[in-house]
Amino acid sequence: MRVIKETAKRGGTAVSAEDLEQIGALARKSLRAEEVYVFPVRLCDNEVDRDWERFTEKTLEELAPMFVGKAGIFDHQWSARGQAARIYKTQVVREGPQLTRAGDGYCWLKGWAYMVRTEGNRDLIAEIEGGIKREVSVGCAVERAVCSVCGCDRNTADCEHEKGRMYGGQLCFISLEGASDAYEFSFVAVPAQPAAGVVKSARLEEEAAMGRRYLKGLRE
């Protein structure tokens, strides 16, 4: 199952020596602090969203290392010309006593992205700093879509439960489990998840596999 999620980003931050070392692992040459622009992004979280679906905390932990090195593009258009940034580190952030609608502790996947400062992206950086480019969306793949009521995988089995309805006092939602790949993050327009602004669409695993083959070809 391919998943696209959308959320809000934060502004630029200072570039540390540790940042430069991690960025250097992805770049072909050493970069100086004044040559790069870095900014953190809220990639996805474990809250039940408006589609009555959510990532589990374990799925976020699995996705974290997969997003390192992935590119930032626009509107999920897979074109080398549209590559604007790259994620160089990630962290699962846990937010104290806050609980999700599923009843567990709230957490979210934070990524740090960098861009090489050029004349060509000066306007984009200004738009990020000015709050115009605020939303980002992630493309990734998961193996299972598990019903919270009966525990079946809706990709492989019929499920009579309707997302968003209550069954015996239990909310029906879908847990996205078993991260298998992370594709990219994109600058997009419309946030939809209640807390973080997430717009998500899901497709069958066959399409996700096709996407992984396409990306592998691009990387090669």
N, CA and C of each residue as an Amber inpcrd file, in Angstrom:
protein
   660
   0.8420000  -1.1910000   0.0000000   0.0000000   0.0000000   0.0000000
   0.8790000   1.2440000   0.0000000   0.6460000   2.1200000  -0.9490000
   1.3690000   3.3830000  -1.0010000   0.5810000   4.4300000  -0.2330000
   1.2700000   5.2080000   0.5750000   0.6110000   6.1980000   1.4180000
   1.2190000   7.5620000   1.1580000   0.3790000   8.5630000   1.0330000
   0.8370000   9.9430000   0.9230000   0.2140000  10.7220000   2.0620000
   1.0650000  11.3540000   2.8680000   0.5700000  12.1160000   4.0100000
   1.0930000  13.5270000   3.9500000   0.3020000  14.4440000   4.4390000
   0.6460000  15.8540000   4.3230000   0.5550000  16.5350000   5.6740000
   1.4960000  17.4400000   5.9390000   1.5470000  18.0830000   7.2400000
   2.2180000  19.4330000   7.1530000   2.4040000  20.0930000   8.2900000
   2.9660000  21.4440000   8.3080000   4.4380000  21.4070000   8.6660000
   5.2180000  22.3270000   8.0840000   6.6430000  22.3870000   8.3460000
   6.9520000  23.5380000   9.2920000   8.2240000  23.6190000   9.7240000
   8.6980000  24.7280000  10.5400000   9.7310000  25.5260000   9.7570000
  10.2050000  26.6180000  10.3110000  11.1250000  27.4910000   9.6130000
  12.5550000  26.9980000   9.6280000  13.4480000  27.7870000   9.0110000
  14.8490000  27.4260000   8.9280000  15.5330000  27.4710000  10.2890000
  16.6570000  26.7470000  10.4380000  17.3890000  26.6980000  11.6870000
  18.8680000  26.9050000  11.4030000  19.6330000  27.1540000  12.4930000
  21.0740000  27.3240000  12.3600000  21.7150000  26.0060000  11.9420000
  22.8200000  26.0920000  11.2290000  23.5280000  24.9130000  10.7500000
  24.6810000  24.6090000  11.7000000  24.6500000  23.4420000  12.3330000
  25.6930000  23.0620000  13.2810000  26.7560000  22.2130000  12.5910000
  27.8480000  21.9640000  13.3150000  28.9010000  21.0960000  12.7880000
  28.3710000  19.6850000  12.5790000  27.4930000  19.2360000  13.4720000
  26.8870000  17.9100000  13.3110000  26.0250000  17.8620000  12.0580000
  25.2650000  18.9380000  11.8040000  24.4560000  19.0120000  10.5870000
  25.3510000  18.8760000   9.3520000  26.4470000  19.6240000   9.3400000
  27.3380000  19.6000000   8.1840000  27.9400000  18.2150000   7.9750000
  28.2250000  17.5240000   9.0600000  28.7820000  16.1670000   8.9370000
  27.7640000  15.2160000   8.3300000  26.4960000  15.3120000   8.7890000
  25.4510000  14.4380000   8.2630000  25.1040000  14.8000000   6.8250000
  25.0870000  16.0770000   6.5210000  24.8500000  16.5030000   5.1400000
  25.9880000  16.0460000   4.2420000  27.2270000  16.1180000   4.7750000
  28.3930000  15.7030000   4.0040000  28.3520000  14.2480000   3.5950000
  27.6400000  13.4160000   4.3840000  27.5070000  12.0060000   4.0360000
  26.6550000  11.8100000   2.7900000  25.8330000  12.8160000   2.4460000
  24.9690000  12.7350000   1.2710000  25.5040000  13.5330000   0.0900000
  26.3380000  14.5370000   0.3780000  26.8570000  15.4020000  -0.6810000
  28.1400000  14.8210000  -1.2690000  28.5010000  15.2710000  -2.4480000
  29.7190000  14.8050000  -3.1170000  30.9330000  15.6420000  -2.7450000
  30.7030000  16.7450000  -2.0230000  31.8140000  17.5630000  -1.5540000
  31.4340000  18.1480000  -0.2000000  32.4090000  18.5880000   0.5560000
  32.1450000  19.2210000   1.8390000  31.5080000  20.5830000   1.6140000
  30.4740000  20.8660000   2.4020000  29.7670000  22.1360000   2.2820000
  29.9780000  22.9700000   3.5390000  30.0500000  24.2780000   3.3610000
  30.1810000  25.1880000   4.4850000  28.7970000  25.6150000   4.9670000
  28.7230000  26.0630000   6.2100000  27.4390000  26.4360000   6.8110000
  26.7300000  27.4980000   5.9800000  27.4860000  28.4470000   5.4420000
  26.8580000  29.5210000   4.6810000  26.3600000  29.0580000   3.3110000
  26.7150000  27.8550000   2.9080000  26.2880000  27.3430000   1.6050000
  24.9640000  26.6000000   1.6610000  24.5030000  26.2400000   2.8620000
  23.3100000  25.4090000   2.9750000  22.2230000  26.1080000   3.7890000
  20.9920000  25.7280000   3.5050000  19.8190000  26.1670000   4.2580000
  19.1580000  24.9090000   4.7980000  18.9260000  24.8400000   6.1060000
  18.3100000  23.6600000   6.7080000  16.9990000  24.0480000   7.3810000
  16.0450000  23.1230000   7.3770000  14.7550000  23.3660000   8.0120000
  14.1440000  22.0410000   8.4530000  13.4690000  22.0240000   9.6190000
  12.8080000  20.8070000  10.0870000  11.4020000  20.6870000   9.5050000
  10.9430000  19.4690000   9.3050000   9.5990000  19.2210000   8.7880000
   8.9140000  18.1600000   9.6380000   7.6260000  18.3320000   9.8370000
   6.8080000  17.3180000  10.4970000   6.2950000  16.3950000   9.3980000
   6.8720000  15.2190000   9.3110000   6.5830000  14.3350000   8.1820000
   5.2480000  13.6160000   8.3390000   5.0060000  12.9800000   9.4710000
   3.7580000  12.2530000   9.7120000   3.6860000  11.9100000  11.1920000
   2.4850000  11.5170000  11.6610000   2.3240000  11.2050000  13.0820000
   1.4650000   9.9600000  13.2700000   1.1500000   9.6540000  14.5330000
   0.3750000   8.4410000  14.8380000  -1.0560000   8.7550000  15.2420000
  -1.5450000   9.9570000  14.9210000  -2.9210000  10.3110000  15.2190000
  -3.8610000   9.7690000  14.1480000  -5.0740000   9.4390000  14.5520000
  -6.1060000   9.0370000  13.5930000  -6.4950000  10.2670000  12.7780000
  -6.4050000  10.1770000  11.4620000  -6.6420000  11.3550000  10.6350000
  -8.0720000  11.4000000  10.1100000  -8.3400000  12.3350000   9.2230000
  -9.7020000  12.5280000   8.7330000 -10.1720000  11.4050000   7.8350000
  -9.2470000  10.5760000   7.3670000  -9.6220000   9.3770000   6.6200000
  -9.7740000   8.1860000   7.5400000  -9.7000000   8.4330000   8.8730000
  -9.8050000   7.3770000   9.8760000  -8.7100000   6.3390000   9.6980000
  -7.5020000   6.8180000   9.4140000  -6.3210000   5.9700000   9.2850000
  -5.1780000   6.6090000  10.0560000  -4.1840000   5.7960000  10.4160000
  -3.0450000   6.3530000  11.1330000  -1.8560000   5.4200000  11.0440000
  -0.6520000   5.9890000  11.1820000   0.5530000   5.2060000  11.3530000
   0.6620000   4.8100000  12.8260000   1.1440000   3.6070000  13.0960000
   1.4570000   3.2510000  14.4710000   2.8190000   3.8290000  14.8470000
   3.1050000   3.8640000  16.1350000   4.4030000   4.3520000  16.5840000
   5.5290000   3.4960000  16.0110000   5.3150000   2.1830000  15.9680000
   6.3340000   1.2940000  15.4140000   6.5750000   1.6020000  13.9370000
   5.5050000   1.9060000  13.1910000   5.6610000   2.2350000  11.7770000
   6.4750000   3.5090000  11.6110000   6.2360000   4.5020000  12.4690000
   7.0270000   5.7320000  12.4190000   8.5040000   5.4340000  12.6740000
   8.7750000   4.5650000  13.6540000  10.1610000   4.1980000  13.9420000
  10.8000000   3.4810000  12.7620000  10.0140000   2.6690000  12.0620000
  10.5340000   1.9740000  10.8800000  10.7800000   2.9420000   9.7310000
   9.9150000   3.9430000   9.5950000  10.0510000   4.9090000   8.5070000
  11.2170000   5.8640000   8.7140000  11.5490000   6.1370000   9.9800000
  12.5620000   7.1630000  10.2820000  13.8560000   6.9780000   9.4890000
  14.5360000   5.8230000   9.5750000  15.7750000   5.6830000   8.8090000
  15.5520000   5.6210000   7.3010000  14.3590000   5.2070000   6.8780000
  14.0860000   5.1130000   5.4410000  14.0240000   6.4750000   4.7680000
  13.6610000   7.5190000   5.5260000  13.5380000   8.8440000   4.9350000
  14.8690000   9.5740000   4.8220000  15.9080000   9.1050000   5.5220000
  17.2120000   9.7580000   5.4190000  17.7340000   9.6110000   3.9940000
  18.0950000  10.7130000   3.3760000  18.5840000  10.7080000   1.9990000
  17.5170000  10.9100000   0.9490000  16.2330000  10.9320000   1.3580000
  15.1570000  11.0960000   0.3750000  14.9920000  12.5680000   0.0030000
  14.5880000  12.7860000  -1.2440000  14.5130000  14.1360000  -1.8040000
  13.2000000  14.8270000  -1.4670000  13.2520000  16.1510000  -1.4640000
  12.0590000  16.9790000  -1.3740000  11.7210000  17.5120000  -2.7560000
  10.4750000  17.2980000  -3.1820000  10.0520000  17.6910000  -4.5260000
   8.7670000  18.5160000  -4.4120000   8.0060000  18.6250000  -5.4950000
   6.7770000  19.4070000  -5.4940000   5.6190000  18.5510000  -5.9890000
   4.5580000  18.4930000  -5.1730000   3.2960000  17.8380000  -5.5610000
   3.4820000  16.3920000  -6.0120000   4.4780000  15.7070000  -5.4510000
   4.7210000  14.2940000  -5.7430000   4.9600000  14.0330000  -7.2350000
   5.4950000  15.0340000  -7.9300000   5.8690000  14.8520000  -9.3250000
   7.3010000  14.3410000  -9.3670000   7.4650000  13.0800000  -9.7290000
   8.7740000  12.4310000  -9.6580000   9.6230000  12.8410000 -10.8530000
  10.2640000  13.9820000 -10.7040000  11.1290000  14.5130000 -11.7470000
  12.4110000  15.0200000 -11.1050000  13.5540000  14.6660000 -11.6970000
  14.8290000  15.1240000 -11.1580000  14.9050000  16.6430000 -11.1740000
  14.2380000  17.2730000 -12.1310000  14.2700000  18.7260000 -12.2300000
  13.5720000  19.3880000 -11.0470000  12.6350000  18.6630000 -10.4260000
  11.8690000  19.2380000  -9.3270000  12.4870000  19.0170000  -7.9550000
  13.6330000  18.3650000  -7.8890000  14.2580000  18.1160000  -6.5940000
  14.7370000  19.4340000  -5.9920000  14.2550000  19.7140000  -4.7600000
  14.5720000  21.0010000  -4.1440000  15.3640000  20.8580000  -2.8560000
  15.2340000  19.7360000  -2.1540000  15.8700000  19.5630000  -0.8480000
  16.1090000  18.0790000  -0.6170000  16.7810000  17.7630000   0.5070000
  17.0140000  16.3660000   0.8520000  17.0480000  16.2130000   2.3700000
  16.4300000  15.1460000   2.8640000  16.4140000  14.8820000   4.3060000
  17.7360000  14.2590000   4.7180000  18.3420000  14.7970000   5.7800000
  19.6310000  14.2610000   6.2250000  19.5920000  13.6380000   7.6160000
  18.5070000  13.8580000   8.3730000  18.3500000  13.1440000   9.6380000
  16.8770000  13.1500000  10.0290000  16.4910000  12.1930000  10.8690000
  15.1030000  12.0750000  11.3270000  15.0880000  11.6950000  12.8020000
  13.9340000  11.8870000  13.4210000  13.7550000  11.5330000  14.8270000
  12.2750000  11.3630000  15.1070000  11.9160000  10.3250000  15.8580000
  10.5440000  10.1700000  16.3290000  10.4080000  10.9720000  17.6230000
   9.5070000  11.9500000  17.6170000   9.3220000  12.8420000  18.7560000
   8.0770000  12.4170000  19.5280000   8.2170000  12.2450000  20.8390000
   7.0970000  11.8690000  21.7000000   6.6750000  13.0650000  22.5310000
   5.3740000  13.3340000  22.5770000   4.8650000  14.5600000  23.1710000
   4.2000000  14.3370000  24.5160000   4.9690000  13.9430000  25.5040000
   4.5200000  13.8810000  26.8900000   3.2190000  13.1370000  27.0940000
   2.2610000  13.7440000  27.8370000   1.0290000  13.0250000  28.1950000
  -0.0540000  13.0430000  27.1230000   0.1640000  13.7360000  26.0070000
  -0.8690000  13.8240000  24.9760000  -1.1940000  12.4530000  24.4080000
  -2.4980000  12.1370000  24.3100000  -2.9460000  10.8510000  23.7890000
  -3.6300000  11.0280000  22.4370000  -3.5280000   9.9950000  21.5970000
  -4.2180000   9.9930000  20.3130000  -5.6440000   9.5030000  20.5020000
  -6.4160000   9.5680000  19.4400000  -7.7840000   9.0530000  19.5010000
  -7.8020000   7.5500000  19.6560000  -6.6790000   6.9140000  19.3440000
  -6.5710000   5.4680000  19.5370000  -6.2380000   5.1250000  20.9830000
  -5.8790000   6.1470000  21.7880000  -5.6280000   5.9280000  23.2040000
  -4.1790000   5.7440000  23.5890000  -3.2430000   5.8880000  22.6370000
  -1.8330000   5.7370000  22.9830000  -1.1310000   7.0940000  22.9360000
   0.1170000   7.1290000  23.3940000   0.8540000   8.3730000  23.4600000
   1.1290000   8.9540000  22.0820000   0.9220000  10.2680000  21.9450000
   1.1160000  10.9210000  20.6600000   2.6010000  11.0430000  20.3300000
   2.9500000  10.7650000  19.0820000   4.3200000  10.9520000  18.6100000
   4.2860000  11.2900000  17.1250000   5.3770000  11.8440000  16.6280000
   5.4370000  12.2250000  15.2150000   6.8560000  12.0990000  14.7090000
   6.9570000  11.9510000  13.3960000   8.2490000  11.7710000  12.7500000
   8.7460000  13.1270000  12.2550000   9.8550000  13.5510000  12.8110000
  10.4630000  14.8330000  12.4530000  11.6420000  14.5880000  11.5320000
  11.7350000  15.3640000  10.4860000  12.8730000  15.2740000   9.5880000
  13.5490000  16.6220000   9.4650000  14.8340000  16.5960000   9.1930000
  15.5810000  17.8190000   8.8980000  16.0430000  17.7350000   7.4450000
  15.7440000  18.7780000   6.6790000  16.0880000  18.7950000   5.2630000
  17.0620000  19.9320000   4.9930000  17.8450000  19.7770000   3.9330000
  18.7700000  20.8350000   3.5600000  18.6440000  21.1410000   2.0720000
  18.9920000  22.3760000   1.7430000  19.1100000  22.8190000   0.3600000
  20.4410000  23.5450000   0.2290000  21.0630000  23.4190000  -0.9280000
  22.2540000  24.2150000  -1.2290000  21.7720000  25.5820000  -1.7080000
  22.2440000  26.6470000  -1.0550000  21.7950000  27.9980000  -1.4160000
  22.2940000  28.3720000  -2.8200000  21.3720000  28.7050000  -3.6850000
  21.7040000  29.1400000  -5.0400000  20.7980000  30.3150000  -5.4150000
  21.1250000  30.9640000  -6.5210000  20.2390000  32.0140000  -7.0240000
  18.8880000  31.4320000  -7.4090000  18.9090000  30.1760000  -7.8960000
  17.6770000  29.5490000  -8.3610000  16.6870000  29.2370000  -7.2580000
  17.1460000  28.9650000  -6.0230000  16.2010000  28.6220000  -4.9570000
  16.0570000  29.7240000  -3.9140000  16.6030000  30.9020000  -4.2040000
  16.5020000  32.0130000  -3.2530000  15.0480000  32.3590000  -2.9560000
  14.2000000  32.3680000  -3.9910000  12.7900000  32.6890000  -3.7870000
  12.0910000  31.6080000  -2.9810000  12.4360000  30.3240000  -3.2210000
  11.8310000  29.2360000  -2.4670000  12.1750000  29.3520000  -0.9800000
  13.4400000  29.6470000  -0.6820000  13.8410000  29.8160000   0.7140000
  13.0820000  30.9700000   1.3510000  12.9250000  32.0570000   0.6090000
  12.1710000  33.2030000   1.1190000  10.7150000  32.8310000   1.3890000
  10.1260000  31.9990000   0.5230000   8.7440000  31.5700000   0.7210000
   8.6130000  30.6500000   1.9250000   9.6150000  29.7980000   2.1620000
   9.6020000  28.9510000   3.3500000   9.6980000  29.8180000   4.6030000
  10.6480000  30.7440000   4.6020000  10.8280000  31.6230000   5.7560000
   9.6120000  32.5140000   5.9780000   8.9560000  32.9230000   4.8970000
   7.7950000  33.7980000   5.0060000   6.4950000  33.0760000   5.2800000
   6.5320000  31.7450000   5.3680000   5.3280000  30.9890000   5.6810000
   4.4370000  30.7050000   4.4900000   4.9070000  30.9840000   3.2850000
   4.1030000  30.6740000   2.0980000   4.1550000  29.1750000   1.8040000
   5.3640000  28.6180000   1.7650000   5.5190000  27.1700000   1.6120000
   5.5380000  26.5630000   3.0200000   4.3760000  26.1000000   3.4820000
   4.2620000  25.5980000   4.8510000   3.9860000  24.1050000   4.9270000
   3.2510000  23.5680000   3.9740000   2.8180000  22.1770000   4.0530000
   3.7550000  21.2480000   3.2860000   4.0240000  20.1010000   3.8690000
   4.7620000  19.0700000   3.1490000   3.9980000  17.7560000   3.2540000
   4.2090000  16.9160000   2.2920000   3.5370000  15.6310000   2.2200000
   4.5800000  14.5490000   1.9730000   4.3730000  13.3700000   2.5570000
   5.3260000  12.2820000   2.3580000   4.7160000  11.1690000   1.5200000
   5.5370000  10.5330000   0.7240000   5.1470000   9.3470000  -0.0170000
   5.9100000   8.1640000   0.5340000   5.1870000   7.1300000   0.9510000
   5.8380000   5.9450000   1.5120000   4.9620000   4.7280000   1.2460000
   5.4540000   3.5640000   1.6280000   4.7120000   2.3250000   1.4150000
   4.6450000   1.5400000   2.7130000   3.4770000   0.9470000   2.9780000
   3.2980000   0.0670000   4.1270000   2.7310000  -1.2650000   3.6500000
   2.9130000  -2.2830000   4.4740000   2.5110000  -3.6330000   4.0710000
   1.0750000  -3.9710000   4.4520000   0.5830000  -3.3980000   5.5460000
  -0.7260000  -3.8190000   6.0700000  -1.5840000  -2.6110000   6.4280000
  -2.9040000  -2.7700000   6.2620000  -3.8950000  -1.7880000   6.7000000
  -4.8510000  -2.5240000   7.6270000  -4.6110000  -2.4170000   8.9320000
  -5.2590000  -3.2790000   9.9230000  -6.4630000  -2.5860000  10.5530000
  -7.6100000  -3.2770000  10.5220000  -8.8380000  -2.7700000  11.1300000
  -8.7010000  -2.8000000  12.6500000  -9.0620000  -1.7060000  13.3240000
  -8.9380000  -1.6320000  14.7770000  -9.9790000  -2.4720000  15.5000000
 -11.0610000  -2.8560000  14.7960000 -12.1380000  -3.6160000  15.4320000
 -11.8940000  -5.1200000  15.3470000 -11.6160000  -5.6130000  14.1290000
 -11.4740000  -7.0710000  13.9590000 -10.0370000  -7.5170000  13.7510000
  -9.1300000  -6.5800000  13.4930000  -7.7210000  -6.9320000  13.3450000
  -7.3460000  -7.5130000  12.0000000  -8.2310000  -7.4910000  11.0260000
  -7.8960000  -8.0610000   9.7200000  -7.1480000  -7.0310000   8.8740000
  -6.3800000  -7.5340000   7.9200000  -5.6780000  -6.6830000   6.9690000
  -6.6230000  -6.4240000   5.8010000  -7.0550000  -5.2080000   5.6390000
  -8.0500000  -4.8920000   4.6150000  -7.4890000  -4.9860000   3.2040000
  -6.1780000  -5.1380000   3.0590000  -5.5990000  -5.3440000   1.7350000
  -5.7970000  -6.7720000   1.2430000  -5.9540000  -7.6950000   2.1840000
  -6.0040000  -9.1070000   1.8090000  -7.2910000  -9.8080000   2.2440000
  -8.1210000  -9.1480000   3.0580000  -9.3360000  -9.7950000   3.5670000
 -10.4980000  -8.8160000   3.5330000 -11.7120000  -9.3570000   3.4150000
 -12.9070000  -8.5320000   3.4670000 -13.1670000  -8.1080000   4.9110000
 -13.5720000  -6.8760000   5.0750000 -13.8650000  -6.3390000   6.4060000
 -15.1850000  -5.5950000   6.3270000 -16.1140000  -5.9340000   7.2190000
 -17.4370000  -5.3320000   7.1900000 -17.5130000  -4.0450000   7.9980000
 -16.4450000  -3.6940000   8.7020000 -16.4850000  -2.5220000   9.5660000
 -16.2150000  -1.2490000   8.7570000 -16.9510000  -0.2130000   9.0880000
 -16.8430000   1.0560000   8.3790000 -15.9850000   2.0260000   9.1760000
 -14.9990000   2.5850000   8.5280000 -14.1080000   3.5260000   9.1960000
 -14.8960000   4.7210000   9.7450000 -14.5590000   5.1110000  10.9790000
 -15.2020000   6.2550000  11.6040000 -16.4250000   5.9240000  12.4260000
 -16.9230000   4.6970000  12.3520000 -18.0920000   4.2880000  13.1300000
 -17.6600000   3.6260000  14.4260000 -18.5900000   3.6060000  15.4020000
 -18.3410000   2.9640000  16.6920000 -18.9810000   1.5790000  16.6940000
 -18.2460000   0.6160000  17.2150000 -18.7500000  -0.7590000  17.3440000
 -18.5310000  -1.2020000  18.7820000 -19.6430000  -1.2660000  19.5320000
 -19.5430000  -1.6470000  20.9340000 -18.6470000  -0.7060000  21.7280000
 -18.7230000   0.5680000  21.4100000 -17.9090000   1.5500000  22.0950000
 -16.4950000   1.6740000  21.5740000 -16.1720000   0.9480000  20.5020000
 -14.8220000   0.9730000  19.9320000 -14.8370000   1.6640000  18.5770000
 -13.9700000   2.6540000  18.4240000 -13.8770000   3.3830000  17.1610000
 -13.1910000   2.5290000  16.1090000 -13.7630000   2.5190000  14.9070000
 -13.1420000   1.7930000  13.8080000 -12.2170000   2.7370000  13.0380000
 -10.9340000   2.3820000  12.9940000  -9.9590000   3.1040000  12.1860000
  -8.9660000   2.0870000  11.6360000  -8.1160000   2.5290000  10.7500000
  -7.1560000   1.6370000  10.1030000  -5.7450000   2.0060000  10.5520000
  -5.0080000   1.0080000  11.0300000  -3.6120000   1.2030000  11.3900000
  -2.7300000   0.8070000  10.2110000  -1.8800000   1.7280000   9.7930000
  -0.9380000   1.4790000   8.7060000   0.3300000   0.9110000   9.3080000
   0.6280000  -0.3470000   8.9960000   1.6940000  -1.0650000   9.6790000
   2.6740000  -1.6960000   8.6970000   3.8950000  -1.9290000   9.1780000
   4.9090000  -2.6020000   8.3770000   5.4810000  -1.7180000   7.2880000
   6.1980000  -0.6690000   7.6690000   6.7990000   0.2210000   6.6640000
   7.7420000  -0.5640000   5.7630000   7.5830000  -0.4070000   4.4620000
   8.4370000  -1.1320000   3.5210000   9.3180000  -0.2120000   2.6820000
   8.9450000   1.0740000   2.5640000   9.7850000   1.9880000   1.8010000
   9.3280000   3.4200000   2.0510000  10.2390000   4.3570000   1.8810000
   9.9290000   5.7840000   1.9030000  10.4060000   6.3500000   0.5790000
   9.5690000   7.1460000  -0.0830000   9.8850000   7.6350000  -1.4200000
  10.4580000   9.0510000  -1.4050000   9.7100000   9.9900000  -0.8320000
  10.0670000  11.4030000  -0.9170000   9.1600000  12.2050000  -0.0040000
   9.4830000  13.5000000   0.1400000   8.5120000  14.4250000   0.7040000
   8.3220000  15.5500000  -0.2990000   7.1210000  16.1160000  -0.3070000
   6.7790000  17.1120000  -1.3120000   6.2190000  18.3730000  -0.6740000
   6.5200000  19.4980000  -1.2890000   5.8230000  20.7270000  -0.9590000
   4.4730000  20.6830000  -1.6670000   3.4010000  20.8530000  -0.8940000
   2.0500000  20.7630000  -1.4500000   1.2130000  21.9240000  -0.9280000
  -0.0810000  21.9130000  -1.2420000  -0.9110000  23.0770000  -0.9470000
  -1.8910000  22.8980000   0.2120000  -2.5350000  21.7280000   0.3310000
  -3.7140000  21.6430000   1.2000000  -3.5150000  20.6440000   2.3370000
  -3.4260000  21.1090000   3.5820000  -3.3570000  20.1930000   4.7220000
  -4.7530000  19.7370000   5.1360000  -4.8500000  18.5260000   5.7010000
  -6.1740000  18.0330000   6.0770000  -6.2240000  17.3110000   7.4150000
  -5.1340000  16.8280000   7.9570000  -5.1870000  16.1020000   9.2300000
  -5.4630000  17.0740000  10.3700000  -6.3080000  16.7060000  11.3450000
  -6.7170000  17.6440000  12.3870000  -5.5620000  18.3430000  13.1070000
  -4.5820000  17.6000000  13.6050000  -3.5200000  18.2240000  14.3940000
  -2.3760000  18.7170000  13.5310000  -1.9910000  17.9560000  12.5220000
  -0.7830000  18.2760000  11.7750000  -1.0630000  18.6510000  10.3280000
  -2.2730000  18.5310000   9.8690000  -2.6000000  18.8550000   8.4840000
  -2.1500000  17.7840000   7.5380000  -2.8600000  16.6820000   7.4790000
  -2.4170000  15.5560000   6.6660000  -3.4400000  15.2410000   5.5960000
  -2.9830000  15.1670000   4.3540000  -3.8070000  14.6850000   3.2470000
  -3.1750000  13.3970000   2.7910000  -3.9350000  12.3330000   2.7440000
  -3.3570000  11.0330000   2.4820000  -4.2060000  10.2820000   1.4870000
  -3.5490000   9.6120000   0.5580000  -4.2510000   8.6870000  -0.3180000
  -3.5080000   7.3700000  -0.2770000  -4.2310000   6.2730000  -0.4230000
  -3.6210000   4.9480000  -0.3580000  -3.9510000   4.1840000  -1.6230000
  -2.9550000   3.4690000  -2.1290000  -3.1460000   2.6260000  -3.3120000
  -2.6330000   1.2450000  -2.9980000  -2.8540000   0.3080000  -3.9140000
  -2.4750000  -1.0730000  -3.6780000  -0.9680000  -1.2500000  -3.6940000
  -0.4970000  -2.3090000  -3.0400000   0.9290000  -2.5750000  -2.9310000
   1.5840000  -2.7300000  -4.2990000   0.8220000  -3.2170000  -5.3190000
   1.4090000  -3.3640000  -6.6420000   1.8980000  -2.0160000  -7.1650000
   1.1250000  -0.9540000  -6.9240000   1.5350000   0.3580000  -7.3870000
   2.7460000   0.8440000  -6.5980000   2.7660000   0.5190000  -5.2920000
   3.9200000   0.8930000  -4.4830000   5.1760000   0.1920000  -4.9830000
   5.0480000  -1.0830000  -5.3330000   6.2010000  -1.8180000  -5.8510000
   6.6830000  -1.2140000  -7.1630000   5.7470000  -0.8050000  -8.0020000
   6.1110000  -0.1680000  -9.2530000   6.8600000   1.1320000  -8.9760000
   6.3770000   1.8810000  -7.9720000   7.0490000   3.1220000  -7.6120000
   8.4500000   2.8800000  -7.0980000   8.6370000   1.8210000  -6.3070000
   9.9710000   1.5090000  -5.7950000  10.9180000   1.1450000  -6.9230000
  10.4200000   0.4090000  -7.9200000  11.2620000   0.0560000  -9.0620000
  11.6380000   1.3070000  -9.8510000  10.6810000   2.2300000 -10.0040000
  10.9490000   3.4750000 -10.7270000  12.0070000   4.2940000 -10.0170000
  11.8800000   4.4300000  -8.6800000  12.8470000   5.2000000  -7.9290000
  14.2250000   4.5430000  -7.9420000  14.2330000   3.2100000  -7.8830000
  15.5210000   2.5040000  -7.9420000  16.2300000   2.7990000  -9.2520000
  15.4440000   2.8230000 -10.3610000  16.0290000   3.1400000 -11.6510000
  16.5920000   4.5610000 -11.6860000  15.8540000   5.5100000 -11.0600000
  16.3430000   6.8840000 -11.0110000  17.6350000   6.9820000 -10.2160000
  17.6940000   6.2720000  -9.0740000  18.9000000   6.3440000  -8.2440000
  20.0910000   5.7360000  -8.9820000  19.8400000   4.6350000  -9.7000000
  20.9320000   4.0040000 -10.4370000  21.4070000   4.8620000 -11.5950000
